[in-house]
XYZ file of C-alpha atoms in Angstrom:
751
model
C -42.865 -38.464 -28.871
C -39.178 -39.293 -29.233
C -39.479 -38.722 -32.961
C -40.909 -35.214 -32.386
C -38.085 -34.393 -29.967
C -35.494 -35.494 -32.532
C -37.139 -33.400 -35.268
C -37.346 -30.383 -32.969
C -33.684 -30.778 -31.949
C -32.623 -30.967 -35.583
C -34.662 -27.847 -36.294
C -32.938 -25.940 -33.456
C -29.541 -27.133 -34.670
C -30.324 -25.938 -38.197
C -31.478 -22.552 -36.918
C -28.368 -22.149 -34.777
C -26.136 -23.218 -37.643
C -27.810 -20.789 -40.008
C -27.458 -18.041 -37.432
C -23.767 -18.721 -36.945
C -23.228 -18.920 -40.685
C -24.724 -15.429 -41.012
C -22.125 -13.949 -38.712
C -20.134 -11.358 -40.619
C -17.270 -11.689 -38.199
C -16.133 -11.887 -34.605
C -14.312 -9.556 -32.253
C -11.591 -10.924 -29.981
C -11.455 -9.128 -26.617
C -9.444 -9.244 -23.418
C -11.559 -10.840 -20.664
C -10.204 -8.485 -17.996
C -10.230 -5.145 -19.826
C -12.896 -5.822 -22.509
C -10.561 -4.217 -25.066
C -9.590 -5.595 -28.525
C -6.726 -8.052 -29.006
C -4.772 -7.959 -32.252
C -2.604 -10.649 -33.901
C -4.556 -13.564 -32.415
C -4.837 -16.610 -34.692
C -8.347 -17.914 -35.460
C -8.532 -21.303 -37.181
C -11.033 -24.070 -37.887
C -10.751 -27.792 -37.156
C -9.180 -28.578 -40.541
C -6.761 -25.594 -40.411
C -8.071 -24.563 -43.828
C -9.159 -21.253 -42.251
C -6.372 -19.290 -40.560
C -6.806 -15.559 -39.963
C -5.198 -13.095 -37.582
C -7.357 -10.580 -35.709
C -6.673 -7.002 -36.820
C -5.989 -3.926 -34.696
C -9.685 -3.727 -33.752
C -9.713 -7.388 -32.714
C -11.857 -8.179 -35.766
C -11.845 -11.410 -37.765
C -13.850 -11.666 -40.995
C -15.751 -14.974 -41.228
C -16.704 -14.608 -44.893
C -14.497 -17.538 -45.930
C -15.061 -19.615 -42.802
C -16.207 -23.191 -43.312
C -15.879 -26.238 -41.119
C -17.391 -29.623 -40.363
C -18.459 -28.137 -37.054
C -19.050 -24.598 -35.818
C -15.979 -24.490 -33.606
C -13.113 -22.056 -33.843
C -9.712 -22.425 -32.216
C -8.026 -19.326 -30.837
C -4.368 -18.931 -29.919
C -2.200 -15.893 -29.329
C 1.035 -15.048 -27.610
C 0.157 -13.859 -24.116
C -3.291 -15.497 -24.001
C -4.718 -18.898 -23.126
C -5.416 -21.148 -26.091
C -9.180 -21.755 -26.245
C -11.922 -23.327 -28.295
C -15.307 -21.660 -28.953
C -18.578 -22.814 -30.467
C -19.955 -20.132 -32.794
C -23.475 -21.180 -31.809
C -22.975 -20.241 -28.176
C -20.762 -17.142 -28.168
C -22.066 -13.677 -27.312
C -23.696 -12.020 -30.350
C -24.950 -8.574 -31.282
C -26.601 -8.147 -34.677
C -24.346 -9.966 -37.173
C -21.207 -10.030 -35.054
C -19.902 -12.373 -32.399
C -17.670 -11.650 -29.407
C -15.169 -13.935 -27.718
C -13.131 -13.175 -24.631
C -9.597 -14.422 -23.899
C -7.833 -14.647 -20.562
C -4.344 -13.122 -20.548
C -1.456 -15.230 -19.323
C 2.310 -15.210 -19.310
C 3.737 -16.590 -22.551
C 4.615 -20.295 -22.534
C 7.022 -21.147 -25.333
C 5.928 -24.785 -25.322
C 2.509 -23.635 -26.598
C 3.896 -21.750 -29.614
C 3.357 -23.398 -33.010
C 4.661 -22.138 -36.342
C 2.224 -21.534 -39.188
C 3.305 -20.734 -42.744
C 0.107 -19.004 -43.808
C 0.083 -16.600 -40.870
C 3.077 -14.436 -39.988
C 4.608 -15.546 -36.700
C 5.133 -12.420 -34.616
C 7.163 -13.697 -31.674
C 10.317 -12.222 -33.253
C 8.742 -9.277 -35.107
C 6.854 -7.555 -32.274
C 7.967 -5.786 -29.112
C 5.067 -5.716 -26.661
C 4.090 -3.253 -23.958
C 5.319 -5.811 -21.409
C 8.780 -5.993 -23.035
C 9.038 -2.203 -22.915
C 7.876 -2.131 -19.322
C 10.683 -4.423 -18.145
C 13.599 -2.453 -19.595
C 15.270 0.739 -18.310
C 14.011 3.427 -20.688
C 14.214 7.228 -20.534
C 12.448 7.974 -23.830
C 10.887 6.252 -26.820
C 14.132 6.539 -28.768
C 15.669 3.978 -26.395
C 12.937 1.467 -27.228
C 14.758 1.020 -30.538
C 17.367 -0.919 -28.545
C 14.753 -3.651 -28.132
C 14.872 -4.395 -31.878
C 17.363 -7.274 -32.284
C 20.529 -6.002 -33.966
C 19.568 -2.305 -33.782
C 21.812 -0.045 -31.685
C 21.553 3.661 -30.922
C 24.085 6.266 -29.821
C 23.665 9.798 -28.492
C 26.258 12.432 -29.337
C 24.766 15.912 -29.107
C 22.609 16.152 -25.985
C 19.597 14.158 -24.883
C 17.080 16.015 -27.009
C 18.623 15.209 -30.379
C 17.842 12.062 -32.351
C 20.339 9.271 -31.775
C 22.774 7.706 -34.215
C 21.434 4.358 -35.514
C 23.283 1.132 -36.341
C 21.765 -1.970 -37.953
C 22.887 -4.808 -40.262
C 26.359 -3.423 -40.913
C 25.089 0.140 -41.361
C 25.943 3.312 -39.573
C 22.706 4.783 -40.879
C 23.424 8.216 -39.379
C 20.000 9.235 -38.005
C 17.843 7.051 -40.255
C 19.107 6.972 -43.851
C 18.556 3.208 -44.201
C 15.878 2.313 -41.664
C 12.242 3.370 -42.088
C 10.586 4.486 -38.819
C 6.932 5.442 -38.302
C 4.411 6.035 -35.510
C 0.771 5.116 -36.230
C 1.485 5.539 -39.936
C 3.085 8.983 -39.511
C 6.633 9.009 -40.921
C 9.353 9.831 -38.399
C 12.211 10.082 -40.915
C 12.597 13.664 -42.134
C 13.694 14.102 -45.747
C 16.133 16.939 -46.537
C 16.544 17.648 -42.838
C 18.794 20.403 -41.512
C 20.956 17.874 -39.659
C 20.888 14.947 -42.086
C 18.842 12.982 -44.597
C 16.341 10.639 -42.930
C 16.672 12.255 -39.477
C 14.379 10.220 -37.176
C 13.520 11.743 -33.787
C 11.135 9.702 -31.611
C 11.156 11.917 -28.529
C 7.578 13.045 -29.281
C 6.236 9.624 -28.200
C 5.465 8.924 -24.531
C 6.867 5.426 -23.740
C 3.885 4.481 -21.548
C 1.574 5.154 -24.508
C 3.248 2.571 -26.752
C 1.159 -0.544 -27.304
C 3.603 -2.458 -29.471
C 6.474 -2.046 -31.919
C 6.534 -4.066 -35.135
C 9.777 -4.457 -37.042
C 11.517 -6.461 -39.712
C 14.708 -6.306 -41.727
C 15.511 -5.891 -45.403
C 13.801 -4.217 -48.414
C 11.066 -6.847 -48.798
C 7.900 -5.064 -47.673
C 5.712 -3.364 -50.264
C 4.163 -0.801 -47.927
C 7.619 0.459 -46.866
C 9.191 2.919 -49.291
C 11.875 5.495 -48.659
C 14.726 4.503 -46.287
C 13.514 0.878 -45.919
C 16.728 -0.794 -47.088
C 18.115 -2.305 -43.883
C 14.617 -2.593 -42.397
C 11.701 -0.809 -40.733
C 10.318 -0.094 -37.254
C 6.615 0.745 -36.734
C 5.385 2.129 -33.415
C 1.715 1.652 -32.490
C 0.287 3.773 -29.668
C -2.449 2.557 -27.339
C -6.117 2.946 -28.221
C -7.196 2.052 -24.670
C -5.760 2.497 -21.193
C -6.421 -0.336 -18.753
C -6.307 2.132 -15.851
C -5.765 5.783 -15.146
C -2.254 6.199 -13.804
C 0.180 8.730 -12.392
C 3.898 7.967 -12.472
C 6.863 9.727 -10.874
C 10.537 8.953 -11.512
C 13.529 10.355 -9.616
C 17.116 9.557 -10.557
C 20.736 10.571 -10.357
C 22.063 13.737 -12.015
C 18.969 15.705 -10.986
C 16.700 13.574 -13.136
C 12.940 13.914 -12.716
C 10.091 12.581 -14.806
C 6.331 12.626 -14.371
C 3.682 10.915 -16.504
C -0.109 11.138 -16.245
C -2.571 8.973 -18.198
C -6.329 9.514 -17.999
C -9.394 7.867 -19.505
C -11.721 10.790 -20.163
C -14.606 8.575 -21.307
C -16.137 6.238 -18.743
C -17.214 2.999 -20.367
C -18.951 0.449 -18.154
C -20.209 -1.740 -20.997
C -19.156 -5.359 -21.420
C -17.488 -4.365 -24.678
C -15.318 -1.252 -24.792
C -15.658 0.181 -28.270
C -14.543 3.762 -27.686
C -12.065 5.715 -25.596
C -10.684 9.206 -25.122
C -7.197 9.303 -23.623
C -5.191 12.219 -22.295
C -1.525 11.579 -21.495
C 1.225 14.041 -20.557
C 4.925 13.708 -19.776
C 7.385 16.172 -18.217
C 11.091 15.314 -18.050
C 14.147 17.135 -16.721
C 17.786 16.160 -16.202
C 21.177 17.797 -15.876
C 22.775 14.654 -17.264
C 26.076 13.095 -16.280
C 28.323 15.576 -18.139
C 30.526 18.154 -16.407
C 28.577 20.819 -18.282
C 24.924 20.405 -17.115
C 22.525 19.598 -19.955
C 19.601 21.471 -18.428
C 17.508 19.185 -20.635
C 13.745 19.508 -20.398
C 11.053 17.865 -22.482
C 7.266 18.101 -22.448
C 4.942 15.699 -24.288
C 1.190 15.529 -24.520
C -1.390 13.542 -26.469
C -5.189 13.589 -26.689
C -6.433 10.491 -28.517
C -9.899 9.259 -29.495
C -10.662 5.751 -30.714
C -14.210 4.613 -31.344
C -16.673 2.523 -33.287
C -18.832 4.920 -35.329
C -21.129 2.136 -36.548
C -20.868 -1.563 -37.310
C -18.613 -0.925 -40.330
C -16.428 2.052 -39.360
C -13.797 2.792 -36.709
C -12.236 6.214 -36.241
C -8.900 6.912 -34.555
C -7.780 10.526 -34.202
C -5.306 12.354 -32.016
C -3.343 15.511 -31.457
C 0.109 15.367 -29.873
C 2.736 17.925 -28.908
C 6.465 17.920 -28.099
C 8.584 20.801 -26.819
C 12.212 20.287 -25.864
C 15.488 22.152 -25.317
C 18.927 21.190 -24.015
C 22.604 21.982 -23.721
C 25.160 19.509 -25.089
C 28.763 18.582 -24.431
C 29.246 17.404 -27.994
C 32.078 15.230 -29.225
C 35.445 15.461 -27.491
C 38.882 14.428 -28.862
C 40.931 11.623 -27.328
C 43.961 13.880 -26.911
C 42.126 16.429 -24.758
C 41.151 13.679 -22.307
C 44.537 11.975 -22.347
C 46.507 15.162 -21.582
C 44.072 16.198 -18.837
C 42.703 19.282 -20.605
C 39.191 17.986 -19.888
C 37.772 15.005 -18.024
C 36.033 11.955 -19.515
C 32.674 13.784 -19.280
C 34.070 17.201 -20.191
C 33.444 19.532 -23.115
C 35.346 21.764 -25.522
C 32.523 24.073 -26.659
C 30.117 24.648 -23.751
C 27.627 26.446 -26.012
C 26.406 23.445 -27.980
C 22.763 22.401 -27.691
C 19.410 22.989 -29.288
C 15.648 23.037 -29.163
C 12.910 21.337 -31.105
C 9.127 21.098 -31.213
C 6.678 18.859 -33.012
C 2.874 19.038 -33.252
C 1.007 16.114 -34.875
C -2.562 15.651 -36.029
C -3.518 12.155 -37.145
C -6.892 10.722 -38.235
C -7.548 7.209 -39.516
C -10.884 5.793 -40.663
C -11.015 1.993 -41.002
C -14.008 0.651 -42.891
C -15.223 -2.931 -43.304
C -16.827 -3.172 -46.748
C -19.762 -5.338 -47.799
C -17.544 -7.493 -50.021
C -15.474 -8.526 -46.988
C -12.608 -6.124 -47.688
C -11.078 -3.625 -45.295
C -10.331 -0.057 -46.359
C -8.159 2.303 -44.331
C -7.879 6.032 -45.048
C -5.477 8.182 -43.053
C -4.586 11.866 -43.119
C -1.864 13.462 -41.011
C -0.190 16.799 -40.492
C 2.989 17.695 -38.607
C 4.307 21.129 -37.643
C 7.990 20.726 -36.848
C 10.725 23.141 -35.798
C 14.381 22.383 -35.176
C 17.431 24.390 -34.131
C 20.780 22.782 -33.287
C 24.189 24.236 -32.406
C 27.207 21.961 -32.889
C 30.983 22.190 -33.087
C 32.713 19.193 -34.621
C 36.128 20.713 -35.460
C 36.501 23.406 -32.722
C 38.955 25.987 -34.201
C 39.964 24.271 -37.455
C 38.284 26.684 -39.891
C 37.942 29.804 -37.736
C 40.776 30.130 -35.182
C 39.217 33.266 -33.681
C 35.469 32.591 -33.311
C 35.574 28.816 -33.499
C 33.691 26.445 -35.843
C 30.288 26.372 -34.173
C 27.421 25.905 -36.652
C 23.658 26.366 -36.522
C 21.304 23.982 -38.335
C 17.722 25.180 -38.400
C 14.411 24.539 -40.151
C 10.658 25.149 -39.989
C 8.669 22.299 -41.564
C 5.085 21.463 -42.482
C 4.522 17.792 -43.265
C 1.275 16.708 -44.948
C 0.305 13.143 -45.752
C -2.357 10.698 -46.900
C -2.301 6.888 -46.731
C -4.944 4.551 -48.113
C -4.819 0.746 -48.000
C -7.142 -1.977 -49.251
C -7.119 -5.561 -47.939
C -9.218 -8.491 -49.124
C -9.114 -12.271 -49.085
C -9.976 -13.799 -52.471
C -9.819 -17.072 -54.387
C -7.228 -16.867 -57.147
C -7.373 -19.768 -59.619
C -8.823 -21.904 -56.843
C -6.129 -20.895 -54.357
C -6.603 -18.877 -51.206
C -5.074 -15.441 -51.628
C -4.823 -12.110 -49.801
C -4.644 -8.800 -51.631
C -2.924 -5.857 -49.969
C -2.655 -2.629 -51.963
C -2.380 1.056 -51.243
C -1.355 4.574 -52.071
C 0.840 6.891 -49.991
C 1.279 10.615 -50.499
C 3.701 12.807 -48.575
C 4.501 16.503 -48.981
C 7.312 18.199 -47.047
C 7.213 22.008 -47.028
C 10.499 23.071 -45.399
C 11.051 26.771 -44.838
C 14.250 28.661 -43.987
C 16.432 25.548 -44.117
C 19.667 26.949 -42.755
C 23.322 26.196 -42.115
C 25.289 29.091 -40.597
C 28.525 29.580 -38.714
C 27.835 31.069 -35.293
C 29.517 32.107 -32.079
C 28.059 31.455 -28.611
C 24.666 30.631 -30.187
C 23.935 34.329 -30.572
C 26.181 35.766 -33.289
C 25.914 34.519 -36.887
C 29.316 34.973 -38.528
C 28.569 33.425 -41.947
C 25.524 31.931 -43.658
C 26.548 28.871 -45.694
C 23.174 27.520 -46.841
C 19.729 29.093 -46.712
C 16.605 28.196 -48.658
C 13.237 26.472 -48.929
C 12.562 22.850 -49.872
C 9.393 21.405 -51.380
C 9.442 17.637 -51.724
C 6.564 15.414 -52.834
C 6.660 11.601 -52.679
C 3.864 9.546 -54.231
C 4.018 5.808 -53.613
C 1.744 3.041 -54.923
C 2.072 -0.599 -53.909
C 0.445 -3.971 -54.478
C 1.065 -7.291 -52.726
C -0.597 -10.658 -53.394
C -0.126 -13.489 -50.925
C -0.987 -16.861 -52.476
C -1.305 -20.050 -50.421
C -0.300 -22.897 -52.740
C -1.262 -25.253 -49.916
C -1.489 -25.148 -46.120
C 2.289 -25.309 -45.807
C 3.619 -23.168 -48.629
C 2.808 -19.601 -49.642
C 4.326 -17.074 -52.012
C 3.918 -13.273 -51.933
C 4.908 -11.256 -55.018
C 4.837 -7.473 -54.562
C 5.424 -4.358 -56.590
C 5.995 -0.762 -55.496
C 6.308 2.450 -57.524
C 7.586 5.758 -56.114
C 7.646 9.189 -57.721
C 9.547 12.167 -56.283
C 9.264 15.844 -57.143
C 12.093 17.929 -55.622
C 12.258 21.733 -55.570
C 14.783 23.984 -53.853
C 14.715 27.771 -53.599
C 18.263 28.904 -52.818
C 17.750 32.244 -51.080
C 21.461 33.076 -51.038
C 21.824 32.769 -54.820
C 18.180 33.707 -55.516
C 17.907 30.575 -57.598
C 15.108 28.035 -57.986
C 15.995 24.480 -58.968
C 13.838 21.402 -59.431
C 13.981 17.798 -60.554
C 11.851 14.675 -60.556
C 12.604 10.973 -60.469
C 10.929 7.611 -59.995
C 11.776 4.037 -59.100
C 10.067 0.650 -59.463
C 10.703 -1.874 -56.657
C 9.701 -5.544 -57.185
C 9.782 -7.960 -54.229
C 8.905 -11.574 -53.549
C 8.653 -13.708 -50.392
C 8.452 -17.490 -49.931
C 7.338 -19.199 -46.707
C 7.351 -22.948 -46.170
C 6.190 -24.774 -43.040
C 7.921 -28.115 -42.749
C 5.935 -28.931 -39.592
C 4.706 -27.273 -36.397
C 8.324 -26.799 -35.323
C 10.086 -25.623 -38.478
C 9.278 -22.731 -40.804
C 11.653 -21.766 -43.631
C 11.619 -18.575 -45.674
C 13.441 -16.814 -48.478
C 12.938 -13.162 -49.373
C 14.150 -11.155 -52.378
C 13.542 -7.468 -52.923
C 14.526 -4.063 -54.180
C 14.353 -0.912 -52.064
C 15.874 2.566 -52.035
C 16.823 5.604 -50.020
C 16.368 9.109 -51.398
C 18.924 11.885 -51.603
C 18.668 15.330 -50.013
C 16.676 17.740 -52.203
C 19.502 20.300 -52.094
C 21.707 17.708 -53.817
C 19.003 16.050 -55.915
C 18.200 19.207 -57.877
C 21.875 19.639 -58.776
C 21.948 16.077 -60.147
C 18.926 16.843 -62.360
C 17.131 13.754 -61.159
C 20.122 11.422 -61.508
C 21.389 9.348 -58.572
C 18.477 10.681 -56.522
C 16.937 7.292 -55.735
C 19.796 4.759 -55.705
C 18.402 1.218 -55.462
C 19.219 -1.459 -52.907
C 18.959 -5.174 -53.716
C 18.631 -7.680 -50.911
C 17.981 -11.308 -50.096
C 17.359 -13.293 -46.893
C 17.436 -17.056 -46.371
C 16.321 -18.160 -42.962
C 14.136 -20.187 -40.698
C 12.288 -20.259 -37.394
C 12.820 -23.427 -35.369
C 11.036 -24.782 -32.307
C 13.648 -26.924 -30.549
C 12.195 -29.094 -27.849
C 9.502 -27.482 -25.718
C 11.434 -24.527 -24.369
C 13.489 -22.965 -27.195
C 12.592 -20.970 -30.299
C 15.395 -19.974 -32.657
C 15.411 -17.743 -35.723
C 18.432 -17.553 -37.989
C 18.994 -15.813 -41.318
C 21.781 -15.413 -43.848
C 21.408 -12.151 -45.714
C 22.965 -10.003 -48.452
C 22.372 -6.353 -49.381
C 23.837 -4.389 -52.305
C 23.563 -0.593 -52.573
C 24.073 1.317 -55.784
C 25.122 4.398 -53.812
C 26.218 4.897 -50.220
C 25.428 8.376 -48.858
C 27.752 10.221 -46.487
C 26.208 13.382 -45.045
C 28.661 16.188 -44.225
C 26.738 18.185 -41.644
C 28.983 21.245 -41.442
C 28.791 21.740 -45.218
C 25.146 20.690 -45.837
C 26.164 18.349 -48.645
C 25.780 14.649 -49.295
C 28.909 12.973 -50.602
C 28.717 9.893 -52.812
C 30.259 6.906 -51.088
C 30.035 4.608 -54.114
C 28.630 1.108 -54.412
C 28.653 -1.084 -51.316
C 27.708 -4.574 -50.271
C 26.914 -6.130 -46.927
C 26.419 -9.731 -45.968
C 25.846 -11.312 -42.621
C 24.129 -13.672 -40.222
C 21.381 -12.882 -37.713
C 20.532 -15.211 -34.831
C 17.685 -14.662 -32.362
C 16.675 -17.070 -29.608
C 14.039 -17.209 -26.866
C 14.296 -19.822 -24.099
C 11.914 -20.574 -21.247
C 14.200 -21.421 -18.343
C 11.444 -22.180 -15.866
C 7.916 -20.973 -15.217
C 7.946 -17.141 -15.551
C 11.728 -17.143 -16.259
C 12.875 -16.345 -19.789
C 16.197 -15.825 -21.532
C 16.780 -14.151 -24.886
C 19.834 -13.826 -27.105
C 20.401 -11.794 -30.277
C 23.541 -11.837 -32.420
C 24.211 -9.994 -35.679
C 27.399 -10.487 -37.679
C 28.024 -8.357 -40.757
C 30.728 -7.858 -43.361
C 30.302 -4.357 -44.891
C 32.521 -3.464 -47.868
C 32.883 -0.710 -50.463
C 33.037 -1.923 -54.064
C 35.368 -0.737 -56.782
C 38.218 0.273 -54.434
C 41.436 -1.538 -53.384
C 40.900 -4.307 -50.823
C 43.093 -2.540 -48.263
C 40.878 0.568 -48.411
C 37.401 -0.911 -48.803
C 36.140 -0.803 -45.218
C 33.087 1.334 -44.425
C 33.842 3.724 -41.549
C 31.867 3.066 -38.347
C 29.872 0.209 -39.870
C 29.307 -2.374 -37.087
C 30.578 -5.908 -37.650
C 29.360 -7.556 -34.450
C 26.481 -6.570 -32.180
C 24.667 -8.631 -29.583
C 21.988 -8.144 -26.953
C 20.354 -10.488 -24.492
C 19.283 -11.070 -20.951
C 17.124 -12.819 -18.412
C 13.573 -11.743 -17.596
C 11.201 -12.726 -14.794
C 7.595 -11.952 -15.747
C 4.478 -11.920 -13.588
C 1.339 -9.833 -13.790
C 1.644 -8.901 -10.103
C 4.340 -9.208 -7.488
C 8.035 -9.133 -8.337
C 9.199 -8.907 -11.956
C 12.257 -7.579 -13.713
C 15.092 -8.120 -16.155
C 18.872 -8.098 -16.406
C 20.184 -7.256 -19.879
C 23.434 -6.700 -21.751
C 24.393 -4.936 -24.982
C 27.615 -5.570 -26.859
C 29.062 -3.544 -29.719
C 32.271 -4.910 -31.210
C 35.239 -2.854 -32.415
C 34.630 -1.077 -35.737
C 36.907 0.535 -38.329
C 36.772 4.336 -38.028
C 38.308 4.842 -41.461
C 38.667 2.934 -44.735
C 41.897 1.064 -43.908
C 41.220 0.350 -40.204
C 44.246 2.367 -39.089
C 41.866 4.114 -36.675
C 39.529 1.921 -34.635
C 36.298 2.801 -32.870
C 36.426 0.732 -29.692
C 33.471 -1.433 -28.777
C 31.680 -1.724 -25.456
C 29.862 -4.187 -23.202
C 27.229 -2.744 -20.847
C 24.716 -4.291 -18.424
C 21.338 -2.738 -17.536
C 18.617 -3.873 -15.149
C 15.046 -3.250 -14.029
C 13.242 -4.488 -10.923
C 9.551 -3.874 -10.129
C 6.984 -4.826 -7.543
C 3.452 -4.594 -8.903
C 0.068 -4.675 -7.196
C -3.422 -3.948 -8.451
C -3.262 -0.324 -7.249
C 0.410 0.650 -7.444
C 3.866 -0.263 -8.677
C 7.324 0.477 -7.265
C 10.353 0.075 -9.499
C 14.070 0.711 -9.790
C 16.101 0.738 -13.011
C 19.852 0.958 -13.516
C 21.830 1.640 -16.674
C 25.482 0.548 -16.792
C 25.310 -1.542 -13.613
C 29.077 -2.098 -13.449
C 29.923 1.574 -14.154
C 32.228 0.875 -17.106
C 33.677 3.753 -19.120
C 32.541 3.438 -22.709
C 32.312 5.528 -25.851
C 28.738 5.691 -27.099
C 29.451 7.367 -30.450
C 32.798 7.834 -32.164
C 34.085 9.603 -35.267
C 37.491 9.920 -36.909
C 37.530 13.706 -37.232
C 40.159 16.300 -38.082
C 40.045 19.148 -35.562
C 42.176 21.830 -33.956
C 42.050 23.028 -30.371
C 42.519 26.705 -29.581
C 46.109 26.272 -28.359
C 47.189 24.064 -31.302
C 49.087 25.272 -34.370
C 48.081 22.427 -36.678
C 45.074 20.102 -36.991
C 44.952 16.547 -35.661
C 42.880 13.644 -37.002
C 41.800 11.105 -34.388
C 38.810 9.621 -32.567
C 36.300 12.128 -31.226
C 33.652 10.608 -28.960
C 30.666 11.129 -26.728
C 30.955 9.148 -23.467
C 28.210 6.691 -22.605
C 26.241 6.932 -19.398
C 27.992 5.912 -16.157
C 26.085 4.030 -13.433
C 22.654 5.677 -13.577
C 19.816 4.625 -11.279
C 16.183 5.736 -11.117
C 13.378 5.061 -8.677
C 9.792 5.085 -9.934
C 6.350 4.917 -8.356
C 3.124 4.443 -10.311
C -0.376 4.745 -8.900
C -3.302 3.156 -10.786
C -6.806 4.514 -10.315
């Protein structure tokens, strides 16, 4: 009898093992919300199998093997657990495991060389929630070493600063939302113009970022780094949010789940979210800034192999601006610190996006993603940088305007393979982008209504085809190497309607890259990256160069490491170098791009996260840079407005319910405003804070920017200008003041 029981038990074990072995994969889900969890590490007992869950929570088990049928699951923000594949929930050929969310404990974090550690490369929804934010543009401040500055009204894209770059509005940092490019090529206001105001902050799931030109799927503008926004596929709850703040500031947000899903596994959703925002701002001349956003998004599992994500979003915005003001006008009392010279500056913009992405899991274990997108974009901006320098009667106000259609297609292929007996991951793709820009205009105007002179007027057609391949090879469990190659082709055409002339050119660039990662142990991971990137030139200039100097390369290298020090501290540090063949300086009131020559930048980045006590966390970010122009005398080789020292940090108290909040600082050091540092752009040090009380059904919060009400200059330029009562021009600092003490009260109801 005992013998029969043993035989029967062995038979059941064999059946269960065979069943588990036939699993195509598993889905990792949140126990509370039943929604997918991405970036969770799945490993076996021997650590020979290490895979991260993808955006659908899926993990392919094709290469899974182990002495037992157990998997080990760990992820930042979730309890570390162990599961037996024989006993997990199953449907057809797929398994489902559920993780309990928890506040991050740094002592539980381990570093793995074969899987990218995302504690420093991802900003989560929780991070965003605990910082004072008025729009998605301000979320960029959460990227270590990245600073923003507003200087022409709240509706215009901010100035960006990163790794020793004043990148204008995006010339050297690649920004995208769900695969849709944010940077606008050949834009009316500047090459690479990146405006994120079309994203509702509460709809952001996470923000991935990294620095340098080392990433094969990042093409144009990805020299100093990239920032990828990912919007939510699921809402945990319906919600209605109301914010009221100083300076007649009002904001309302509504998020609705239109599909009711009572199943144990949520595999589809339909979300409607809207945002309405209004403020007069803190300037003497009211901004009368209003913005409306809306998004309707579907995400669903079509069948066991295909997921579809599609949405339509809309932005409409208009504002008045106080512009840049000269030091002398404030010092002599002509205007106050928050005053204005030209009260007719401002603008309006709109953006409509359609995005559809089909992700398919193929029979060979690969994943194929195909995305199409379309953007209808309109922009109109009135500015006055020099006041009465060029036109002493009407003034120097200009209008920059465009009407753009942006079409795109992205396709990527991912597969794990054995390469010469080594574990390897293939990542390859093709990217196609077509910008159809109509009536691209620069005109001199008066009072926004009268056009006194048309300086530039025409149509731009720009096509960018990019192809990339990346092969990650694990030489062993502790050391991997990733060679990559990218090829980009550009076709530029410009129809100059003033000269009735059609010009065109084409160009291409090959960008090799390679990354090394080495895990010394669970507490130390070292890396070295080398790569070539580029930023493109404005089409209106590119066609005049006949394809030359259109795609100047950038060469970079990073040497760094991530270190777990004790149980409570994680530190990342990197020494980096970046060389540019051509620095671009956009002259907005002439619609030209001037050549700034060859440049180099070198620096040190330090990022730290420390767990002070249970639920209490501190973070610190420091970036030091030495930017220099090459081929010029040493006393004239500084790069105007390039930051040399920036730092952010703070203390955060995190809990799922009850009290939570953060106190944060941002520091920008003094910068040279011209090549010889005879004019200095003064730095600033500002504190912000957020405090919330959260329950299951509602949340009450207060946020404050500039807690200590310091006077600071958010953006600064060394500009030559002339006021109406002056007989000769003056060159000095012109600035936009940063926000004074600004508080908001918010209430959110969940239902």
